PDB file of C-alpha atoms in Angstrom:
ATOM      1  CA  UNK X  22       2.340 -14.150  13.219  1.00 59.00           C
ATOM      2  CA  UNK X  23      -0.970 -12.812  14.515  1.00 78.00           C
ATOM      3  CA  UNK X  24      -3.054 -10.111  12.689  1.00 84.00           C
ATOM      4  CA  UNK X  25      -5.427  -7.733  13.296  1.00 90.00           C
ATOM      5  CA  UNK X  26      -7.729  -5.634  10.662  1.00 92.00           C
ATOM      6  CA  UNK X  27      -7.958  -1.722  10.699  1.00 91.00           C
ATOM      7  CA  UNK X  28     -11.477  -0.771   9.373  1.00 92.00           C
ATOM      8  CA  UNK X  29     -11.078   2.918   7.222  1.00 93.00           C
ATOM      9  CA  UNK X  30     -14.602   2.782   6.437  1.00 92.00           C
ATOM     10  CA  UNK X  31     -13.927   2.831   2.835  1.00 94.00           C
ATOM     11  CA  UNK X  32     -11.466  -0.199   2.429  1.00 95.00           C
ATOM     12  CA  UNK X  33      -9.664  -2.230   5.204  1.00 95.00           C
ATOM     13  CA  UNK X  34      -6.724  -4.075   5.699  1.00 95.00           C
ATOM     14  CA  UNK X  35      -4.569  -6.698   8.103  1.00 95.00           C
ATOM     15  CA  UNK X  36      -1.677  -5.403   9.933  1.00 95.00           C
ATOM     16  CA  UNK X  37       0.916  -7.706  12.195  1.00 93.00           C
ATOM     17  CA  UNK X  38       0.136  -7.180  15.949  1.00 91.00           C
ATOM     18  CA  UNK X  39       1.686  -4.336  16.667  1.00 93.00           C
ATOM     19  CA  UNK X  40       0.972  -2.405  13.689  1.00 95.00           C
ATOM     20  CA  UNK X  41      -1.211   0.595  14.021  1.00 94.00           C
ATOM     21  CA  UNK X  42      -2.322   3.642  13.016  1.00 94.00           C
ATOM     22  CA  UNK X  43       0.072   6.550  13.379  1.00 94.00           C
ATOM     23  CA  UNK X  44      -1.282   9.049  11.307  1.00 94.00           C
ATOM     24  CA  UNK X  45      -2.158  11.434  14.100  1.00 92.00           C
ATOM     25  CA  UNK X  46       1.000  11.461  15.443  1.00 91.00           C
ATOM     26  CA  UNK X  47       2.793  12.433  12.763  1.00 90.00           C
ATOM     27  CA  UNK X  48       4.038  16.508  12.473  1.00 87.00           C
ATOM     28  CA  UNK X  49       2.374  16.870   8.967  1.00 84.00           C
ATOM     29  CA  UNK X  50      -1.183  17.547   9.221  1.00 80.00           C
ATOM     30  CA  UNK X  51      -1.363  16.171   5.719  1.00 86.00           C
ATOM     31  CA  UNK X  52      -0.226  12.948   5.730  1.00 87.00           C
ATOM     32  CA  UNK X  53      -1.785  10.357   4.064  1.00 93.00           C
ATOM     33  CA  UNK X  54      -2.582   7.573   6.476  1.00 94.00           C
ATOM     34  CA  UNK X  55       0.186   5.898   7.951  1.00 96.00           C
ATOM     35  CA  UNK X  56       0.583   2.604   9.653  1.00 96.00           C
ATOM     36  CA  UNK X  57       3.743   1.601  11.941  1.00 96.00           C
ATOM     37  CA  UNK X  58       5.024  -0.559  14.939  1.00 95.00           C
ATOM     38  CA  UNK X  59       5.681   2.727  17.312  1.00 93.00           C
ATOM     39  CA  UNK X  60       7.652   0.366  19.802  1.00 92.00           C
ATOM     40  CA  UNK X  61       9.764  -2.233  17.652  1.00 91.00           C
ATOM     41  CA  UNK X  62       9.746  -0.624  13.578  1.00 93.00           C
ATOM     42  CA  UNK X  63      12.329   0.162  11.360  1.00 96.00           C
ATOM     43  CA  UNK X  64       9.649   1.897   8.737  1.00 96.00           C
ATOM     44  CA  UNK X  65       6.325   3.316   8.152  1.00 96.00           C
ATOM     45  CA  UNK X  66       3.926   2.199   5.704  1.00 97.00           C
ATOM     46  CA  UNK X  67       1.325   4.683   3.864  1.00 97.00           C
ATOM     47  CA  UNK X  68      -1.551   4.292   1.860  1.00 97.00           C
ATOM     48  CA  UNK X  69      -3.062   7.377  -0.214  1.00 96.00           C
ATOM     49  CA  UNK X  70      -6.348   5.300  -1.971  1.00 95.00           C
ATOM     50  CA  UNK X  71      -8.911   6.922  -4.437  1.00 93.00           C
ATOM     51  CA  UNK X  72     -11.820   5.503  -3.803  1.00 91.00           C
ATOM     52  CA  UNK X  73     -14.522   5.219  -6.827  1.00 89.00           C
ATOM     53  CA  UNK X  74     -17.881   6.685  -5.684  1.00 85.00           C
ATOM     54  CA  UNK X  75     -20.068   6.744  -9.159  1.00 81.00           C
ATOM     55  CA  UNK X  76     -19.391   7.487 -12.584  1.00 81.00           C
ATOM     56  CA  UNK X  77     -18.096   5.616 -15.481  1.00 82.00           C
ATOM     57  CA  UNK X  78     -15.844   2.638 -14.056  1.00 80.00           C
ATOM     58  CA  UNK X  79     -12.438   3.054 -14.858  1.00 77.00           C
ATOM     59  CA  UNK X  80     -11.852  -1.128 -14.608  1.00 85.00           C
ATOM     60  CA  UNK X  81      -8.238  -1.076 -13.565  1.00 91.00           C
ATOM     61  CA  UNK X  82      -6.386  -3.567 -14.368  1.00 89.00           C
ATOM     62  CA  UNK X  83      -3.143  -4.880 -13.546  1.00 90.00           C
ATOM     63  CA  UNK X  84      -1.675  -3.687 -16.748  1.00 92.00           C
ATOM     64  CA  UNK X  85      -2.610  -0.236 -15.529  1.00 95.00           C
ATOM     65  CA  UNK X  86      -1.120  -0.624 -11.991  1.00 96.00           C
ATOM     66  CA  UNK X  87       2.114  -1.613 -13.431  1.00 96.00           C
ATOM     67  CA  UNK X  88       2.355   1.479 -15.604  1.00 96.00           C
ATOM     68  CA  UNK X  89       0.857   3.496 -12.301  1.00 97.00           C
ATOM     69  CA  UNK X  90       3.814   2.355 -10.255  1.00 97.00           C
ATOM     70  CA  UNK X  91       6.960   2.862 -13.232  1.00 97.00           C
ATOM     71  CA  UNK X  92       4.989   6.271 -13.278  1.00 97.00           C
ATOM     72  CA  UNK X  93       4.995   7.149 -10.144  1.00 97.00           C
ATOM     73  CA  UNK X  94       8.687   5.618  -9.790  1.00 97.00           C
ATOM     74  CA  UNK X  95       9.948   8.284 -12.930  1.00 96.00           C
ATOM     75  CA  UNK X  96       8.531  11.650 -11.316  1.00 97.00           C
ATOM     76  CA  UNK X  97      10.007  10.480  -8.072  1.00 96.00           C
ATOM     77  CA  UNK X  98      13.297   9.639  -9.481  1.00 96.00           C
ATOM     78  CA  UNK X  99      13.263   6.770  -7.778  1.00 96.00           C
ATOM     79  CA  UNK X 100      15.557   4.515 -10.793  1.00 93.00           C
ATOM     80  CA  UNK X 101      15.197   1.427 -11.698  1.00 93.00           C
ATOM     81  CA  UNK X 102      13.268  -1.133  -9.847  1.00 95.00           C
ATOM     82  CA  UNK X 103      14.373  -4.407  -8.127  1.00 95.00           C
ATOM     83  CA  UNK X 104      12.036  -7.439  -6.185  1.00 94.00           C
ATOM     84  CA  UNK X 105       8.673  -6.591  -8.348  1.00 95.00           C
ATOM     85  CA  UNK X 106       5.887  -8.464  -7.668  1.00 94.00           C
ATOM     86  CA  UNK X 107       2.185  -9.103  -8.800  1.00 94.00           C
ATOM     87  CA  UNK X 108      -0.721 -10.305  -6.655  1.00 92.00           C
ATOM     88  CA  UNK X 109      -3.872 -10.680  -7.978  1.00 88.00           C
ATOM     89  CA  UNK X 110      -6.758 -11.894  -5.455  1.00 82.00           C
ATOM     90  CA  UNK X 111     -10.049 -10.285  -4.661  1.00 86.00           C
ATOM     91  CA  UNK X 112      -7.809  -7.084  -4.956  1.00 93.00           C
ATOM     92  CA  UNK X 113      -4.847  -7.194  -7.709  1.00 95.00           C
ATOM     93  CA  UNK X 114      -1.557  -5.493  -6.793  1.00 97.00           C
ATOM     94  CA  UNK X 115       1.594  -4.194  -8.526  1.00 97.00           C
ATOM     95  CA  UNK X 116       4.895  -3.718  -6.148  1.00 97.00           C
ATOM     96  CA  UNK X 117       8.427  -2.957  -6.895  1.00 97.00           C
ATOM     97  CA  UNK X 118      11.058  -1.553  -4.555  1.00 97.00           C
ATOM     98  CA  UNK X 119      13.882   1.215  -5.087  1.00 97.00           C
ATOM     99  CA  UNK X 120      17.061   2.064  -3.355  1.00 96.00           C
ATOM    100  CA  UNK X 121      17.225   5.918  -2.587  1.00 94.00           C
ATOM    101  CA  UNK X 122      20.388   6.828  -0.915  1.00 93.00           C
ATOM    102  CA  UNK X 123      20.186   5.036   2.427  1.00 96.00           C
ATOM    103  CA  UNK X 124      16.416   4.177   2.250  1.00 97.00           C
ATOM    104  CA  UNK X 125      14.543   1.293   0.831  1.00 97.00           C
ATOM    105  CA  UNK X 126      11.611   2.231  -0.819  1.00 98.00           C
ATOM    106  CA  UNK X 127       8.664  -0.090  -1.435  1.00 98.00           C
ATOM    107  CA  UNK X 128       5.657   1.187  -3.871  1.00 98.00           C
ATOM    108  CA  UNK X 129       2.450  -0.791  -4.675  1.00 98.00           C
ATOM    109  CA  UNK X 130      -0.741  -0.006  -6.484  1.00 98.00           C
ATOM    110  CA  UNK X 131      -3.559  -2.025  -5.368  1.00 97.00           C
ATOM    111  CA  UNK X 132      -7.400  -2.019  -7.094  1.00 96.00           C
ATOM    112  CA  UNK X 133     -10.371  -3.887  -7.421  1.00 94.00           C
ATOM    113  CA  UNK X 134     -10.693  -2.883 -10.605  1.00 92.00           C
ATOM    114  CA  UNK X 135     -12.877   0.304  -9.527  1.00 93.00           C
ATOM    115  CA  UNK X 136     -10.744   1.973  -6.494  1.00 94.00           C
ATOM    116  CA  UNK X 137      -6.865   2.781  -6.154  1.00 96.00           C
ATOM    117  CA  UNK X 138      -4.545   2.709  -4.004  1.00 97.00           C
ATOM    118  CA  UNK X 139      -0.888   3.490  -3.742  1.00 98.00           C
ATOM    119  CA  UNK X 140       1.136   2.161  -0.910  1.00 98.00           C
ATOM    120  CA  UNK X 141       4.600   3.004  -0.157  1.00 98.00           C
ATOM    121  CA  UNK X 142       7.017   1.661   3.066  1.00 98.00           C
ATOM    122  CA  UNK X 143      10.305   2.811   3.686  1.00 97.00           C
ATOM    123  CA  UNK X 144      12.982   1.989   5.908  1.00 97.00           C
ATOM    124  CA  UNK X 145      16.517   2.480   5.928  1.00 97.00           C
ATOM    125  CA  UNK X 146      18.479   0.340   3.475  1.00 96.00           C
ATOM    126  CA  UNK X 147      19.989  -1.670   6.466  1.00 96.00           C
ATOM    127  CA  UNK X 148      16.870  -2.404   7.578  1.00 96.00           C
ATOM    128  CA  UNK X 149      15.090  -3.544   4.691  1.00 93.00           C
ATOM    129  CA  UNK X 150      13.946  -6.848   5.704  1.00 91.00           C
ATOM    130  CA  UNK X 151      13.378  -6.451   8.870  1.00 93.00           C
ATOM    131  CA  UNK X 152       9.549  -5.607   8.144  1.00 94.00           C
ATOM    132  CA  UNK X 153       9.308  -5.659   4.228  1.00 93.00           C
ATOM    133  CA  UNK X 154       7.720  -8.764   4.665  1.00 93.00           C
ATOM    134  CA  UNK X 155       4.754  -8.033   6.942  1.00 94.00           C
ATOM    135  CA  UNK X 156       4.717  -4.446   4.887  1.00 96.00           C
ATOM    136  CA  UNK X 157       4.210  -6.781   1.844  1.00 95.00           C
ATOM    137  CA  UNK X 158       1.378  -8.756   3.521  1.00 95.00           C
ATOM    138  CA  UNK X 159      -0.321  -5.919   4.766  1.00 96.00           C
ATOM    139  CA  UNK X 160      -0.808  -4.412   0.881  1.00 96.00           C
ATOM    140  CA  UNK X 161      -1.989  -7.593  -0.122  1.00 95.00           C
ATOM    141  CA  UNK X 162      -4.892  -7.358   2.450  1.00 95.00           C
ATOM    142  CA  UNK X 163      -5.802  -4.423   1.757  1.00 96.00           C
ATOM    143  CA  UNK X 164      -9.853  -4.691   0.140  1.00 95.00           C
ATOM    144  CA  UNK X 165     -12.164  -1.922  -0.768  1.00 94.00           C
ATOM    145  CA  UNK X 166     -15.571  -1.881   0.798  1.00 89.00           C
ATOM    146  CA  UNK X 167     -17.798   0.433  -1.219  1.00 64.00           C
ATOM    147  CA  UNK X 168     -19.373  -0.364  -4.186  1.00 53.00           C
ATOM    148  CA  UNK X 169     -20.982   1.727  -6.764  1.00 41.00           C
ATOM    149  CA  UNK X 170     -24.304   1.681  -4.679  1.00 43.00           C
ATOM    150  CA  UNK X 171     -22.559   2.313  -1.662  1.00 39.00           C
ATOM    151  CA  UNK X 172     -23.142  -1.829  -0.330  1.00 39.00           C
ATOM    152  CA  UNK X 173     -20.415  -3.549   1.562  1.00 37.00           C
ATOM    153  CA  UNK X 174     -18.627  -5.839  -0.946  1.00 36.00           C
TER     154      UNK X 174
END
């Protein structure tokens, strides 16, 4: 499958051909950024990052992502988790996916050890692999450009 990367300045990632950008489209003028096949997809992935500019260095670890995800899983309500997964690369990342009601529900925390990002694709439950694999793909591209100084990594 080919891929192309989307450049956000502050981190970038791959996506499958197809994939884009879809945040502008959507009815919420606060949605976090949002990537999608508009023609063919089941889902719609979306990535809300905090991006470290200066200060003390929090060096996230992948210890910290997991308890980042079973947190963010508990205020949801989002019960108990199924398919986790750890990838650690130039960026480490934390995944686990939930069933909610007729939805699949894929969460992953991704850092570098400096910036975070949480990722979440969902899809109806009938769907669910269908795309859950280039979803998967696409968080494990994902790398942070700025660096304490402000050089490309």
């Amino acid at each position: 499958m080919t891929h192309r990367v989307l450049d956000f300045g502050e981190f970038y990632l791959s996506v499958a051909v197809g994939w884009e950008d879809i945040t502008a489209t959507l009815d919420d003028g606060d949605a976090p950024l949002t990537v999608a096949d508009p023609i063919s997809g089941v889902g719609a992935l979306q990535f809300s990052p905090a991006i470290y500019k200066d200060g003390r260095v929090a060096h996230v670890g992948p210890q910290d992502l997991r308890a980042l995800l079973d947190e963010f899983a508990s205020q949801q309500g989002l019960g108990d988790p199924f398919d986790r997964s750890t990838y650690s690369d130039e960026t480490a990342v934390e995944g686990a996916s939930f069933r909610s009601g007729e939805d699949l529900i894929r969460v992953w925390y991704a850092s570098d050890g400096r910036s975070v990002m949480l990722a979440t694709y969902v899809c109806e439950w009938s769907h669910r692999g269908q795309e859950t694999p280039q979803a998967e793909r696409t968080v494990q591209s994902i790398r942070f450009t700025v660096s304490s100084d402000h050089e490309l990594r």
